[in-house]
Short mmCIF file of C-alpha atoms in Angstrom, two decimals:
data_model
loop_
_atom_site.label_atom_id
_atom_site.label_comp_id
_atom_site.label_asym_id
_atom_site.label_seq_id
_atom_site.Cartn_x
_atom_site.Cartn_y
_atom_site.Cartn_z
CA MET A 162 119.26 92.09 130.04
CA VAL A 163 115.69 91.11 130.91
CA VAL A 164 112.81 91.18 128.43
CA GLY A 165 109.18 90.49 129.30
CA ILE A 166 106.49 89.39 126.89
CA VAL A 167 102.77 89.64 127.61
CA GLY A 168 100.58 87.28 125.60
CA THR A 169 101.05 83.62 124.72
CA GLY A 170 98.88 83.33 121.62
CA ALA A 171 100.15 82.63 118.11
CA VAL A 172 102.03 85.93 117.81
CA GLY A 173 103.36 85.85 121.38
CA GLN A 174 104.64 82.30 120.93
CA THR A 175 106.48 83.19 117.72
CA LEU A 176 107.96 86.32 119.30
CA ALA A 177 109.14 84.40 122.34
CA ALA A 178 110.75 81.69 120.20
CA GLY A 179 112.55 84.34 118.16
CA LEU A 180 113.88 86.01 121.29
CA VAL A 181 115.21 82.73 122.67
CA ALA A 182 116.75 81.66 119.36
CA SER A 183 118.43 85.06 118.95
CA THR A 184 119.84 84.84 122.52
CA LEU A 185 119.10 88.56 122.77
CA PRO A 186 117.87 88.63 126.40
CA ASP A 187 119.67 87.02 129.29
CA ARG A 188 116.26 86.38 130.82
CA LEU A 189 112.87 86.13 129.14
CA LEU A 190 109.86 86.59 131.40
CA VAL A 191 106.62 85.18 129.95
CA VAL A 192 103.33 86.57 131.30
CA SER A 193 99.78 85.58 130.43
CA ARG A 194 96.32 85.53 131.98
CA GLN A 195 96.18 81.79 131.16
CA PRO A 196 98.39 79.94 133.71
CA GLY A 197 98.34 76.59 131.93
CA GLN A 198 99.33 78.11 128.62
CA VAL A 199 102.13 80.23 130.06
CA ARG A 200 103.65 77.26 131.90
CA ALA A 201 103.47 75.13 128.76
CA LEU A 202 105.06 77.81 126.59
CA ALA A 203 107.87 78.39 129.10
CA ALA A 204 108.64 74.65 129.14
CA ASP A 205 108.67 74.52 125.35
CA LEU A 206 110.96 77.57 125.17
CA GLN A 207 113.31 76.04 127.73
CA ASP A 208 113.60 73.00 125.46
CA LEU A 209 114.36 75.32 122.53
CA ALA A 210 117.02 77.17 124.51
CA HIS A 211 118.82 73.96 125.41
CA ALA A 212 118.59 72.47 121.90
CA ALA A 213 119.76 75.70 120.24
CA ARG A 214 122.50 76.31 122.84
CA SER A 215 120.85 79.62 123.73
CA CYS A 216 121.93 81.28 126.97
CA THR A 217 118.49 82.83 127.49
CA VAL A 218 116.82 81.73 130.74
CA VAL A 219 113.04 81.43 130.34
CA GLU A 220 110.76 82.01 133.33
CA THR A 221 107.06 82.54 133.96
CA GLY A 222 105.95 85.59 135.88
CA GLU A 223 103.21 88.00 136.85
CA VAL A 224 102.55 91.53 135.59
CA ALA A 225 104.19 92.99 138.72
CA ASP A 226 107.45 91.23 137.76
CA LEU A 227 107.60 93.19 134.51
CA HIS A 228 108.74 96.29 136.41
CA GLY A 229 112.18 94.65 136.66
CA CYS A 230 112.54 94.28 132.88
CA ASP A 231 114.57 96.40 130.49
CA ALA A 232 111.87 96.03 127.84
CA VAL A 233 108.32 94.71 127.66
CA ILE A 234 106.62 93.42 124.51
CA ILE A 235 102.82 93.49 124.48
CA ALA A 236 101.25 90.87 122.24
CA LEU A 237 98.05 90.17 124.15
CA ARG A 238 94.80 89.51 122.35
CA THR A 239 91.40 89.12 123.97
CA SER A 240 88.88 86.61 122.71
CA PHE A 241 86.70 88.04 119.93
CA THR A 242 85.55 87.24 116.43
CA ASN A 243 86.73 89.75 113.85
CA THR A 244 83.88 90.29 111.40
CA ALA A 245 85.31 93.44 109.80
CA GLU A 246 85.57 93.36 106.01
CA HIS A 247 87.39 96.70 105.80
CA ASP A 248 89.96 98.13 108.20
CA ILE A 249 90.42 94.55 109.42
CA ARG A 250 93.16 95.44 111.90
CA ARG A 251 90.75 97.80 113.67
CA GLY A 252 88.36 94.92 114.29
CA GLY A 253 89.83 94.25 117.72
CA ALA A 254 89.85 97.84 119.00
CA VAL A 255 86.83 97.60 121.26
CA ALA A 256 87.79 94.13 122.56
CA ASN A 257 91.50 94.80 123.16
CA ALA A 258 91.37 98.36 124.52
CA PRO A 259 90.16 97.48 128.07
CA ALA A 260 92.87 94.82 128.48
CA ILE A 261 95.55 97.19 127.19
CA GLY A 262 94.30 99.90 129.56
CA THR A 263 94.34 97.61 132.58
CA LEU A 264 97.85 96.39 131.79
CA ALA A 265 98.98 99.99 131.30
CA HIS A 266 97.60 100.94 134.72
CA GLN A 267 99.51 98.04 136.30
CA LEU A 268 102.72 99.17 134.59
CA ARG A 269 102.52 102.83 135.57
CA GLY A 270 105.98 104.08 136.41
CA PHE A 271 107.79 101.52 134.24
CA GLY A 272 110.93 103.19 132.93
CA GLY A 273 112.01 100.75 130.23
CA THR A 274 111.05 100.31 126.60
CA VAL A 275 107.56 99.10 125.66
CA LEU A 276 106.86 97.63 122.23
CA VAL A 277 103.15 97.22 121.42
CA VAL A 278 102.24 94.57 118.85
CA THR A 279 98.52 94.20 119.65
CA ASN A 280 96.26 95.44 116.84
CA PRO A 281 95.03 97.97 115.97
CA VAL A 282 98.56 98.90 116.91
CA ASP A 283 98.36 102.68 116.39
CA LEU A 284 95.33 102.93 118.67
CA MET A 285 96.60 100.43 121.25
CA ALA A 286 100.06 102.04 121.50
CA ARG A 287 98.36 105.37 122.18
CA ARG A 288 96.02 103.85 124.77
CA PHE A 289 98.92 102.17 126.59
CA ALA A 290 101.05 105.32 126.62
CA GLU A 291 98.25 107.58 127.82
CA VAL A 292 97.14 105.30 130.66
CA SER A 293 100.61 104.18 131.79
CA GLY A 294 102.42 107.49 131.46
CA CYS A 295 105.44 105.58 130.11
CA THR A 296 107.64 107.69 127.83
CA ARG A 297 109.34 104.97 125.76
CA VAL A 298 106.37 103.35 124.03
CA PHE A 299 106.56 102.28 120.38
CA GLY A 300 103.99 100.50 118.23
CA ILE A 301 105.09 97.84 115.75
CA GLY A 302 103.18 98.23 112.49
CA SER A 303 104.59 100.53 109.84
CA ASN A 304 107.87 98.70 110.38
CA LEU A 305 106.37 95.55 108.86
CA ASP A 306 104.70 97.55 106.07
CA SER A 307 108.06 99.12 105.20
CA THR A 308 109.81 95.74 105.18
CA ARG A 309 107.22 94.37 102.76
CA PHE A 310 107.53 97.47 100.57
CA ARG A 311 111.30 97.16 100.29
CA LEU A 312 110.99 93.47 99.44
CA LEU A 313 108.50 94.26 96.67
CA MET A 314 110.65 97.07 95.25
CA ALA A 315 113.69 94.80 95.25
CA ARG A 316 111.73 92.22 93.29
CA TYR A 317 110.48 94.77 90.76
CA ALA A 318 113.97 96.24 90.27
CA ARG A 319 115.74 92.85 90.48
CA VAL A 320 118.12 94.01 93.19
CA LEU A 321 118.84 92.94 96.75
CA PRO A 322 116.41 94.29 99.38
CA GLU A 323 119.39 95.88 101.17
CA GLN A 324 119.83 98.18 98.16
CA VAL A 325 116.38 99.69 98.60
CA ARG A 326 115.71 102.65 100.90
CA GLY A 327 112.10 103.62 101.41
CA HIS A 328 109.41 104.02 104.03
CA VAL A 329 105.76 103.24 104.55
CA ILE A 330 104.29 105.52 107.21
CA GLY A 331 100.90 106.48 108.66
CA GLU A 332 98.41 103.90 109.85
CA HIS A 333 99.32 100.23 109.81
CA GLY A 334 96.78 98.87 107.34
CA ASP A 335 94.57 100.23 104.59
CA ARG A 336 95.64 103.86 105.12
CA ALA A 337 99.38 103.23 104.98
CA VAL A 338 101.28 105.94 103.08
CA ILE A 339 104.03 104.89 100.68
CA CYS A 340 106.81 107.50 100.57
CA ALA A 341 107.42 106.97 96.85
CA SER A 342 109.05 110.36 96.30
CA THR A 343 112.00 109.57 98.58
CA THR A 344 112.44 105.88 97.71
CA THR A 345 115.89 105.08 96.29
CA ILE A 346 117.92 102.13 95.07
CA ASP A 347 121.65 102.45 95.68
CA GLY A 348 121.02 106.09 96.53
CA LEU A 349 119.31 106.90 93.22
CA SER A 350 115.68 107.92 92.81
CA VAL A 351 113.50 105.22 91.34
CA HIS A 352 110.01 104.94 89.87
CA VAL A 353 107.57 103.27 92.25
CA PRO A 354 104.60 101.49 90.59
CA ILE A 355 102.22 102.73 93.26
CA ARG A 356 99.06 100.90 92.20
CA ALA A 357 100.84 97.54 91.92
CA VAL A 358 102.65 98.07 95.22
CA VAL A 359 99.49 99.08 97.07
CA ASP A 360 97.64 96.05 95.73
CA GLU A 361 100.41 93.66 96.78
CA LEU A 362 100.79 95.26 100.21
CA GLN A 363 97.08 94.63 100.80
CA GLN A 364 97.14 91.12 99.33
CA ARG A 365 100.15 89.89 101.30
CA PRO A 366 98.57 89.88 104.79
CA ALA A 367 95.40 88.34 103.32
CA LEU A 368 97.53 85.59 101.78
CA ILE A 369 99.15 84.90 105.15
CA ARG A 370 95.86 84.94 107.07
CA THR A 371 94.24 82.57 104.58
CA GLY A 372 97.14 80.13 104.72
CA ILE A 373 98.16 80.08 108.40
CA GLY A 374 95.46 82.06 110.20
CA ARG A 375 97.54 84.98 111.45
CA THR A 376 100.68 86.96 110.64
CA ARG A 377 103.34 85.89 113.13
CA CYS A 378 106.90 85.74 111.81
CA GLY A 379 106.92 89.21 110.22
CA PRO A 380 105.96 90.97 113.45
CA ALA A 381 108.51 88.86 115.32
CA GLY A 382 111.26 90.05 112.99
CA ALA A 383 110.14 93.66 113.37
CA VAL A 384 110.20 93.35 117.16
CA LEU A 385 113.68 91.81 117.21
CA SER A 386 115.07 94.52 114.95
CA THR A 387 113.45 97.31 116.96
CA LEU A 388 114.44 95.79 120.29
CA ARG A 389 118.13 95.78 119.35
CA LYS A 390 117.98 99.48 118.47
CA SER A 391 115.82 100.61 121.37
CA LEU A 392 118.14 98.85 123.84
CA GLY A 393 121.20 100.48 122.30
CA LEU A 394 122.67 97.31 120.82
CA ALA A 395 122.55 98.70 117.26
CA ASP A 396 121.88 102.01 115.52
CA GLY A 397 119.56 102.58 112.60
CA ILE A 398 116.04 103.49 111.49
CA GLU A 399 112.76 101.77 112.34
CA GLU A 400 109.28 102.86 111.28
CA LEU A 401 107.22 102.87 114.49
CA SER A 402 103.93 104.17 115.81
CA VAL A 403 104.66 107.27 117.88
CA PRO A 404 102.90 110.59 118.65
CA TYR A 405 102.17 112.71 115.57
CA GLN A 406 100.17 115.90 116.17
CA ASP A 407 97.43 114.61 118.51
CA VAL A 408 97.36 110.98 117.32
CA TRP A 409 99.74 108.03 117.06
CA LEU A 410 100.88 106.67 113.70
CA GLY A 411 103.91 105.28 111.91
CA ILE A 412 106.94 107.55 111.58
CA PRO A 413 110.60 106.64 110.81
CA MET A 414 112.61 106.83 114.03
CA THR A 415 116.41 107.13 114.04
CA PHE A 416 118.01 105.26 116.96
CA THR A 417 121.46 106.24 118.20
CA GLY A 418 122.73 104.56 121.33
CA GLY A 419 119.16 103.66 122.25
CA ARG A 420 117.87 107.23 121.87
CA ALA A 421 115.07 107.73 119.34
CA LEU A 422 114.50 110.77 117.14
CA ALA A 423 111.68 111.18 114.61
CA CYS A 424 112.94 111.65 111.05
CA LEU A 425 109.87 112.15 108.85
CA PRO A 426 111.03 112.20 105.19
CA ASN A 427 110.19 115.05 102.83
CA LEU A 428 106.69 114.45 101.52
CA THR A 429 104.94 115.59 98.37
CA GLY A 430 101.62 117.37 98.72
CA HIS A 431 99.79 114.14 97.87
CA GLU A 432 101.75 112.12 100.42
CA ARG A 433 101.15 114.78 103.08
CA ARG A 434 97.41 114.77 102.40
CA ARG A 435 97.29 110.99 102.71
CA LEU A 436 99.19 111.15 106.00
CA ASP A 437 96.82 113.80 107.33
CA ALA A 438 93.83 111.72 106.19
CA ALA A 439 95.21 108.73 108.11
CA ALA A 440 95.63 110.94 111.18
CA THR A 441 92.05 112.19 110.90
CA SER A 442 90.72 108.65 110.60
CA LEU A 443 92.74 107.46 113.62
CA ARG A 444 91.65 110.48 115.63
CA ASP A 445 88.02 109.62 114.96
CA ALA A 446 88.54 105.90 115.62
CA TYR A 447 90.15 106.59 119.01
CA THR A 448 87.03 108.41 120.21
CA ARG A 449 84.97 105.27 119.55
CA ILE A 450 86.93 102.81 121.68
CA PRO A 451 85.83 102.37 125.31
CA ALA A 452 87.36 104.61 127.93
CA HIS A 453 89.77 102.86 130.29
CA THR A 454 88.11 101.32 133.33
CA GLU A 455 90.39 99.89 136.03
CA GLY A 456 87.84 97.32 137.06
CA ILE A 457 88.00 95.45 133.74
CA ALA A 458 90.40 92.51 134.01
CA PRO A 459 92.64 91.67 131.02
#
């Protein structure tokens, strides 16, 4: 099994280390527009593989080499200063969209799985899918929101996180929709303190950014979990950014033998309105990012 990762920044480095430590791929192909950085990361990962007795072989490569992969993870980030005070994850839309579009053009015809981590993930997953024409594209975003939600509910109820079933859907970020009406603990309906949960879900990424500069380990865990299911190594549900009406946003996806099927939970009127509001906002935001231009290098 061959997995490629595009991007060797903080998130890409953490993702790559997680892949090697998990021994999930037989080969890991690392690609970046910065030759010195990609060679250095590959050497560091090779050291990790040997020390951890991982069988994963780490190699550097070019974008063209990604066509031979079973899955490609996109964690690239262009250089920009995010000055947004609201909708922070959307701050990189204009900067990242051209690079995502160029990469998508280069990967046209790729038949494997593509996991997009680059923010704003709902917009970037859509851009990659539309330009590349690839049919197995998933954005990582609501997956992490849902993980955080289940951890918070477990803490409130004083149970193990594995006992909590619940989803956060919609846009990854300020317009995330908590599916409180279908949240259960050990199969039983439970009260969700919405205001407290929303506050903590917004405070958690800010806490991480303030302390270490960028969220890294959470997205890495979400990618590893999704990768196992999308490659048919495990079955289960992951909340991923996929087409919804005419936009892309987070929806629970049921994986069986690598095949994915949307399984949107029953929503109350309020939850449905919030989901539709997120879709409207994303629809408007997508019209404001630059159109893809092949001549722009990533």
